[in-house]
mmCIF file of C-alpha atoms and ligand atoms in Angstrom:
data_model
loop_
_atom_site.group_PDB
_atom_site.id
_atom_site.type_symbol
_atom_site.label_atom_id
_atom_site.label_comp_id
_atom_site.label_asym_id
_atom_site.label_seq_id
_atom_site.Cartn_x
_atom_site.Cartn_y
_atom_site.Cartn_z
ATOM 1 C CA MET A 131 135.136 80.971 155.202
ATOM 2 C CA THR A 132 136.016 80.198 158.876
ATOM 3 C CA ALA A 133 135.750 76.720 160.214
ATOM 4 C CA THR A 134 132.720 75.937 162.284
ATOM 5 C CA ARG A 135 133.793 72.663 163.627
ATOM 6 C CA ASP A 136 135.471 72.333 167.207
ATOM 7 C CA SER A 137 139.189 72.046 165.885
ATOM 8 C CA SER A 138 140.545 71.794 169.402
ATOM 9 C CA LEU A 139 142.568 68.452 168.567
ATOM 10 C CA ALA A 140 145.156 69.078 165.937
ATOM 11 C CA THR A 141 145.044 65.385 164.891
ATOM 12 C CA ALA A 142 141.717 63.844 164.116
ATOM 13 C CA VAL A 143 143.163 60.377 163.366
ATOM 14 C CA GLU A 144 146.422 58.896 164.333
ATOM 15 C CA LEU A 145 147.831 55.563 163.492
ATOM 16 C CA ARG A 146 150.865 54.352 165.551
ATOM 17 C CA ALA A 147 153.021 51.320 164.315
ATOM 18 C CA VAL A 148 149.989 49.658 162.798
ATOM 19 C CA HIS A 149 150.322 46.249 161.375
ATOM 20 C CA LYS A 150 147.783 44.235 159.741
ATOM 21 C CA VAL A 151 148.357 40.499 158.802
ATOM 22 C CA TYR A 152 145.846 38.469 156.825
ATOM 23 C CA HIS A 153 146.288 34.728 156.692
ATOM 24 C CA ARG A 154 145.630 33.026 153.441
ATOM 25 C CA GLY A 155 145.927 29.242 154.074
ATOM 26 C CA THR A 156 149.535 28.855 155.171
ATOM 27 C CA GLN A 157 150.528 32.274 153.907
ATOM 28 C CA ALA A 158 150.707 35.354 155.766
ATOM 29 C CA VAL A 159 150.062 38.751 153.993
ATOM 30 C CA GLN A 160 151.398 41.902 155.648
ATOM 31 C CA ALA A 161 148.619 44.328 154.313
ATOM 32 C CA LEU A 162 149.945 47.063 156.634
ATOM 33 C CA ASP A 163 153.629 46.930 157.707
ATOM 34 C CA GLY A 164 154.169 49.359 160.566
ATOM 35 C CA VAL A 165 152.275 52.361 159.517
ATOM 36 C CA SER A 166 152.530 55.602 161.711
ATOM 37 C CA ILE A 167 150.772 58.810 160.594
ATOM 38 C CA GLY A 168 148.634 61.568 161.756
ATOM 39 C CA PHE A 169 145.787 63.050 159.855
ATOM 40 C CA ALA A 170 145.364 66.750 160.798
ATOM 41 C CA THR A 171 141.908 68.008 161.986
ATOM 42 C CA GLY A 172 140.151 69.730 159.010
ATOM 43 C CA SER A 173 142.510 68.344 156.522
ATOM 44 C CA PHE A 174 141.641 66.534 153.080
ATOM 45 C CA THR A 175 144.053 63.511 152.547
ATOM 46 C CA ALA A 176 144.136 61.270 149.487
ATOM 47 C CA ILE A 177 145.646 57.840 149.958
ATOM 48 C CA MET A 178 146.972 56.324 146.854
ATOM 49 C CA GLY A 179 149.319 53.387 145.939
ATOM 50 C CA PRO A 180 149.411 50.362 143.491
ATOM 51 C CA SER A 181 146.745 47.617 143.800
ATOM 52 C CA GLY A 182 147.292 45.644 146.938
ATOM 53 C CA SER A 183 149.391 48.263 148.685
ATOM 54 C CA GLY A 184 147.121 48.438 151.712
ATOM 55 C CA LYS A 185 144.819 51.421 150.954
ATOM 56 C CA SER A 186 141.670 49.904 151.800
ATOM 57 C CA THR A 187 143.045 48.073 154.781
ATOM 58 C CA LEU A 188 144.378 51.314 156.300
ATOM 59 C CA LEU A 189 140.909 52.995 155.767
ATOM 60 C CA GLN A 190 139.133 50.015 157.211
ATOM 61 C CA CYS A 191 141.332 49.808 160.399
ATOM 62 C CA ALA A 192 141.285 53.580 160.751
ATOM 63 C CA ALA A 193 137.630 53.775 160.611
ATOM 64 C CA GLY A 194 137.114 50.942 163.174
ATOM 65 C CA LEU A 195 135.623 48.410 160.550
ATOM 66 C CA ASP A 196 138.664 46.123 160.847
ATOM 67 C CA GLU A 197 141.008 45.623 163.732
ATOM 68 C CA PRO A 198 144.831 46.042 163.390
ATOM 69 C CA THR A 199 146.963 42.839 164.251
ATOM 70 C CA SER A 200 149.193 45.286 166.460
ATOM 71 C CA GLY A 201 149.578 49.070 166.941
ATOM 72 C CA GLN A 202 147.217 51.748 168.069
ATOM 73 C CA ILE A 203 144.620 53.930 166.328
ATOM 74 C CA PHE A 204 143.183 57.018 167.677
ATOM 75 C CA VAL A 205 140.049 58.701 166.451
ATOM 76 C CA ALA A 206 139.596 62.111 167.890
ATOM 77 C CA GLY A 207 141.870 61.320 170.664
ATOM 78 C CA ASP A 208 140.429 57.933 171.690
ATOM 79 C CA ASP A 209 142.317 54.768 171.362
ATOM 80 C CA ILE A 210 139.924 52.666 169.251
ATOM 81 C CA SER A 211 142.405 49.674 168.898
ATOM 82 C CA GLY A 212 141.436 48.157 172.214
ATOM 83 C CA MET A 213 137.655 48.781 172.023
ATOM 84 C CA ASP A 214 135.229 45.914 172.101
ATOM 85 C CA GLU A 215 132.843 45.559 168.992
ATOM 86 C CA ARG A 216 129.907 47.238 170.854
ATOM 87 C CA ARG A 217 132.063 50.448 171.515
ATOM 88 C CA ARG A 218 133.567 50.310 167.981
ATOM 89 C CA THR A 219 129.936 50.230 166.502
ATOM 90 C CA ALA A 220 128.889 53.142 168.655
ATOM 91 C CA LEU A 221 131.971 54.978 167.496
ATOM 92 C CA ARG A 222 131.296 54.361 163.841
ATOM 93 C CA ARG A 223 127.834 55.379 164.388
ATOM 94 C CA ASP A 224 128.445 58.540 166.181
ATOM 95 C CA ARG A 225 131.823 59.839 165.030
ATOM 96 C CA ILE A 226 132.594 58.437 161.755
ATOM 97 C CA GLY A 227 130.945 59.056 158.292
ATOM 98 C CA PHE A 228 131.532 56.708 155.293
ATOM 99 C CA VAL A 229 131.002 57.010 151.517
ATOM 100 C CA PHE A 230 131.742 54.109 149.187
ATOM 101 C CA GLN A 231 131.982 53.721 145.466
ATOM 102 C CA ALA A 232 128.515 51.952 145.603
ATOM 103 C CA PHE A 233 126.154 54.635 146.961
ATOM 104 C CA ASN A 234 124.373 52.097 149.210
ATOM 105 C CA LEU A 235 121.106 54.001 149.467
ATOM 106 C CA VAL A 236 117.906 52.240 150.402
ATOM 107 C CA ALA A 237 115.881 51.992 147.217
ATOM 108 C CA SER A 238 112.471 52.241 148.805
ATOM 109 C CA LEU A 239 113.316 55.347 150.907
ATOM 110 C CA THR A 240 113.334 58.999 149.610
ATOM 111 C CA ALA A 241 116.474 61.147 149.809
ATOM 112 C CA ALA A 242 115.414 62.759 152.941
ATOM 113 C CA GLN A 243 114.678 59.365 154.612
ATOM 114 C CA ASN A 244 117.950 57.962 153.687
ATOM 115 C CA VAL A 245 119.633 61.067 155.166
ATOM 116 C CA GLU A 246 117.519 60.487 158.353
ATOM 117 C CA LEU A 247 118.617 56.806 158.816
ATOM 118 C CA PRO A 248 121.930 57.453 160.806
ATOM 119 C CA LEU A 249 119.931 59.658 163.237
ATOM 120 C CA ARG A 250 117.224 56.982 163.669
ATOM 121 C CA PHE A 251 119.961 54.288 164.198
ATOM 122 C CA ALA A 252 121.528 56.592 166.867
ATOM 123 C CA GLY A 253 117.975 56.747 168.524
ATOM 124 C CA ARG A 254 117.508 60.419 167.657
ATOM 125 C CA ARG A 255 114.317 61.865 166.388
ATOM 126 C CA ALA A 256 115.136 63.188 163.022
ATOM 127 C CA ASP A 257 114.555 66.948 162.779
ATOM 128 C CA ARG A 258 113.189 67.738 159.408
ATOM 129 C CA ALA A 259 114.912 71.047 159.249
ATOM 130 C CA GLU A 260 118.190 69.431 160.021
ATOM 131 C CA VAL A 261 117.815 66.878 157.269
ATOM 132 C CA ALA A 262 116.612 69.824 154.838
ATOM 133 C CA ARG A 263 119.804 71.521 155.651
ATOM 134 C CA ALA A 264 121.989 68.551 155.021
ATOM 135 C CA LEU A 265 120.379 67.933 151.516
ATOM 136 C CA ALA A 266 120.781 71.762 150.771
ATOM 137 C CA ALA A 267 124.396 71.486 151.786
ATOM 138 C CA VAL A 268 124.925 69.010 148.938
ATOM 139 C CA GLY A 269 122.929 71.007 146.477
ATOM 140 C CA LEU A 270 119.765 68.743 146.584
ATOM 141 C CA GLY A 271 117.471 70.753 148.602
ATOM 142 C CA GLU A 272 114.791 70.329 145.806
ATOM 143 C CA ARG A 273 115.067 66.592 145.754
ATOM 144 C CA ALA A 274 114.299 65.472 149.302
ATOM 145 C CA GLY A 275 111.246 63.452 148.074
ATOM 146 C CA HIS A 276 113.017 61.673 145.339
ATOM 147 C CA ARG A 277 113.835 58.074 145.607
ATOM 148 C CA PRO A 278 117.220 56.950 144.268
ATOM 149 C CA SER A 279 115.962 55.519 141.275
ATOM 150 C CA GLU A 280 114.675 58.936 140.265
ATOM 151 C CA LEU A 281 118.211 60.626 140.811
ATOM 152 C CA SER A 282 121.439 60.578 138.838
ATOM 153 C CA GLY A 283 124.600 58.685 140.014
ATOM 154 C CA GLY A 284 125.994 62.161 141.055
ATOM 155 C CA GLN A 285 123.083 63.053 143.038
ATOM 156 C CA GLN A 286 122.770 59.638 144.684
ATOM 157 C CA GLN A 287 126.359 59.894 145.791
ATOM 158 C CA ARG A 288 125.564 63.440 147.263
ATOM 159 C CA VAL A 289 122.592 62.080 149.133
ATOM 160 C CA ALA A 290 125.141 59.420 150.458
ATOM 161 C CA LEU A 291 127.468 62.260 151.396
ATOM 162 C CA ALA A 292 124.594 64.074 153.319
ATOM 163 C CA ARG A 293 123.668 60.945 154.967
ATOM 164 C CA ALA A 294 127.416 60.363 156.169
ATOM 165 C CA LEU A 295 127.532 63.985 157.484
ATOM 166 C CA ILE A 296 124.290 64.245 159.201
ATOM 167 C CA THR A 297 125.868 63.129 162.448
ATOM 168 C CA ARG A 298 128.571 65.595 162.124
ATOM 169 C CA PRO A 299 131.226 63.031 162.142
ATOM 170 C CA ASP A 300 134.799 63.870 163.394
ATOM 171 C CA VAL A 301 136.026 62.007 160.255
ATOM 172 C CA LEU A 302 134.675 61.250 156.725
ATOM 173 C CA PHE A 303 136.095 58.195 155.198
ATOM 174 C CA ALA A 304 135.603 57.869 151.439
ATOM 175 C CA ASP A 305 136.695 54.823 149.636
ATOM 176 C CA GLU A 306 136.744 55.447 145.752
ATOM 177 C CA PRO A 307 133.744 57.801 146.092
ATOM 178 C CA THR A 308 133.891 58.724 142.389
ATOM 179 C CA GLY A 309 134.715 55.280 141.118
ATOM 180 C CA ALA A 310 131.146 54.773 139.705
ATOM 181 C CA LEU A 311 130.723 58.380 138.238
ATOM 182 C CA ASP A 312 131.505 59.766 134.880
ATOM 183 C CA THR A 313 134.199 62.364 134.656
ATOM 184 C CA LYS A 314 132.106 65.518 134.895
ATOM 185 C CA THR A 315 129.932 64.244 137.805
ATOM 186 C CA SER A 316 133.071 62.941 139.531
ATOM 187 C CA ARG A 317 134.444 66.668 139.431
ATOM 188 C CA GLU A 318 131.269 67.856 140.876
ATOM 189 C CA VAL A 319 131.299 65.480 143.814
ATOM 190 C CA LEU A 320 135.141 66.204 144.375
ATOM 191 C CA ALA A 321 134.447 70.004 144.383
ATOM 192 C CA LEU A 322 131.709 69.246 146.969
ATOM 193 C CA LEU A 323 134.049 67.342 149.105
ATOM 194 C CA ARG A 324 136.598 70.220 148.912
ATOM 195 C CA LEU A 325 133.892 72.770 149.787
ATOM 196 C CA LEU A 326 133.012 70.638 152.902
ATOM 197 C CA VAL A 327 136.543 70.682 153.966
ATOM 198 C CA ASP A 328 136.983 74.342 153.401
ATOM 199 C CA GLN A 329 133.774 75.588 154.962
ATOM 200 C CA GLN A 330 133.129 73.027 157.661
ATOM 201 C CA ALA A 331 136.744 71.855 158.323
ATOM 202 C CA GLN A 332 135.425 68.349 157.677
ATOM 203 C CA THR A 333 138.497 65.978 158.164
ATOM 204 C CA THR A 334 138.464 63.624 155.183
ATOM 205 C CA LEU A 335 140.392 60.635 154.116
ATOM 206 C CA MET A 336 139.707 59.384 150.593
ATOM 207 C CA VAL A 337 141.210 56.315 149.018
ATOM 208 C CA THR A 338 141.497 56.879 145.209
ATOM 209 C CA HIS A 339 143.277 55.417 142.081
ATOM 210 C CA ASP A 340 142.476 58.810 140.254
ATOM 211 C CA PRO A 341 145.344 61.350 140.182
ATOM 212 C CA VAL A 342 142.859 64.176 139.366
ATOM 213 C CA ALA A 343 140.517 63.141 142.292
ATOM 214 C CA ALA A 344 143.642 63.004 144.568
ATOM 215 C CA SER A 345 144.537 66.550 143.326
ATOM 216 C CA TYR A 346 141.584 67.946 145.165
ATOM 217 C CA ALA A 347 143.161 66.857 148.532
ATOM 218 C CA ASP A 348 145.564 68.884 150.809
ATOM 219 C CA VAL A 349 148.142 66.086 150.888
ATOM 220 C CA VAL A 350 148.672 62.594 149.101
ATOM 221 C CA ILE A 351 149.799 59.781 150.971
ATOM 222 C CA PHE A 352 151.393 57.061 148.891
ATOM 223 C CA LEU A 353 151.462 53.384 150.010
ATOM 224 C CA LYS A 354 153.603 50.632 148.729
ATOM 225 C CA ASP A 355 153.742 46.989 150.152
ATOM 226 C CA GLY A 356 151.781 48.144 153.278
ATOM 227 C CA ARG A 357 154.150 51.034 154.121
ATOM 228 C CA ILE A 358 154.061 54.676 153.386
ATOM 229 C CA ALA A 359 156.371 55.200 150.469
ATOM 230 C CA ASP A 360 155.911 59.057 150.142
ATOM 231 C CA ARG A 361 153.819 61.998 151.232
ATOM 232 C CA MET A 362 153.052 64.890 148.748
ATOM 233 C CA ALA A 363 151.652 68.247 150.076
ATOM 234 C CA LEU A 364 149.590 69.899 147.452
ATOM 235 C CA ASP A 365 149.508 73.656 146.476
ATOM 236 C CA PRO A 366 146.097 74.519 144.984
ATOM 237 C CA ALA A 367 147.539 77.193 142.826
ATOM 238 C CA ASP A 368 149.823 74.394 141.075
ATOM 239 C CA ALA A 369 148.002 73.241 137.946
ATOM 240 C CA SER A 370 150.426 70.439 137.396
ATOM 241 C CA ARG A 371 149.174 68.484 140.725
ATOM 242 C CA PRO A 372 147.451 65.684 138.793
ATOM 243 C CA ALA A 373 150.488 65.103 136.506
ATOM 244 C CA ARG A 374 152.861 65.100 139.422
ATOM 245 C CA ILE A 375 150.638 62.670 141.365
ATOM 246 C CA ALA A 376 150.419 60.390 138.216
ATOM 247 C CA ALA A 377 154.305 60.629 137.847
ATOM 248 C CA GLN A 378 154.682 59.554 141.391
ATOM 249 C CA MET A 379 152.172 56.627 141.133
ATOM 250 C CA ALA A 380 153.981 55.432 137.894
ATOM 251 C CA ARG A 381 157.371 55.388 139.849
ATOM 252 C CA LEU A 382 155.823 53.428 142.628
ATOM 253 C CA GLU A 383 154.274 50.893 140.127
ATOM 254 C CA ALA A 384 157.484 50.572 138.150
HETATM 255 N N1 ATP B 691 140.274 39.744 153.832
HETATM 256 C C1 ATP B 691 141.595 39.583 153.370
HETATM 257 N N2 ATP B 691 142.056 38.240 153.430
HETATM 258 C C2 ATP B 691 143.276 38.087 152.975
HETATM 259 N N3 ATP B 691 144.085 39.057 152.332
HETATM 260 C C3 ATP B 691 143.536 40.248 152.181
HETATM 261 C C4 ATP B 691 142.307 40.673 152.696
HETATM 262 N N4 ATP B 691 142.094 41.757 152.442
HETATM 263 C C5 ATP B 691 143.093 42.289 151.905
HETATM 264 N N5 ATP B 691 144.094 41.261 151.697
HETATM 265 C C6 ATP B 691 145.528 41.432 151.118
HETATM 266 O O1 ATP B 691 146.077 42.570 151.761
HETATM 267 C C7 ATP B 691 146.874 43.419 150.693
HETATM 268 C C8 ATP B 691 146.323 44.652 150.873
HETATM 269 O O2 ATP B 691 145.000 44.736 150.315
HETATM 270 P P1 ATP B 691 144.166 46.113 150.215
HETATM 271 O O3 ATP B 691 142.805 45.769 149.676
HETATM 272 O O4 ATP B 691 144.308 46.838 151.425
HETATM 273 O O5 ATP B 691 145.036 46.905 149.132
HETATM 274 P P2 ATP B 691 144.556 48.152 148.210
HETATM 275 O O6 ATP B 691 145.648 48.975 147.997
HETATM 276 O O7 ATP B 691 143.345 48.729 148.555
HETATM 277 O O8 ATP B 691 144.114 47.387 146.808
HETATM 278 P P3 ATP B 691 143.353 47.930 145.631
HETATM 279 O O9 ATP B 691 143.805 49.087 144.978
HETATM 280 O O10 ATP B 691 143.483 46.643 144.595
HETATM 281 O O11 ATP B 691 141.954 47.893 146.102
HETATM 282 C C9 ATP B 691 146.766 42.722 149.461
HETATM 283 O O12 ATP B 691 147.703 41.856 149.274
HETATM 284 C C10 ATP B 691 145.466 41.820 149.532
HETATM 285 O O13 ATP B 691 145.350 40.736 148.807
#
């Protein structure tokens, strides 16, 4: 399949010398300690590392949910580090998609109404065909009228994915997207993420603790103590990917 997205920019997200310091009482915690990295347009990156290594902080800063203490962050070529909150909110709404471990669907709304929400927030009239296409793309064409309580966990996460992608964001950020799912359902959601990358060149950054989940990506970035400790490019033909990733995690946690 060929990419349908405008891939004119080679780098979808770039961090330059990003530091993030949290203050806890008199203590300063360096959550990110000079991270410089680019994420290629149309690529699927997994971010791994021991607990407290800075994974969520990296994702939150790159997605404009949190501000770095210093350094620059570019999303689709725009420097978001200096943006005021109003512009960052607009950027998150229009150009960034999120999925989290908790599906965060609105319980009283149907799947289709949940998927429509970002369009409504952007002041756009929801086109029914567009919403139907988004649900069909995640395999839920027949479930548009169902409420979250009438859907399985995997189906709810797929609705969340359709909702994240309805605005055709430059980047999809996923924080432990399969953390609440059983093994089989996790694999289905990961295969879907992979398909979206392959068919639509959807740039995707995913934080995960699971080596099998990470093995669906093109590349794994390992963090330790707020720094990039390693980068592993993955060959889809190599069946030992999960084992290699797990071995590297064990080394970092030692
Ligand atoms: N809001 C905050 N206030 C103070 N310290 C924080 C805050 N958020 C994160 N930290 C600290 O920053 C460091 C990095 O945290 P972060 O959540 O990014 O790590 P992580 O790799 O995602 O961890 P985990 O795998 O446990 O979720 C940790 O030492 C954490 O305690």
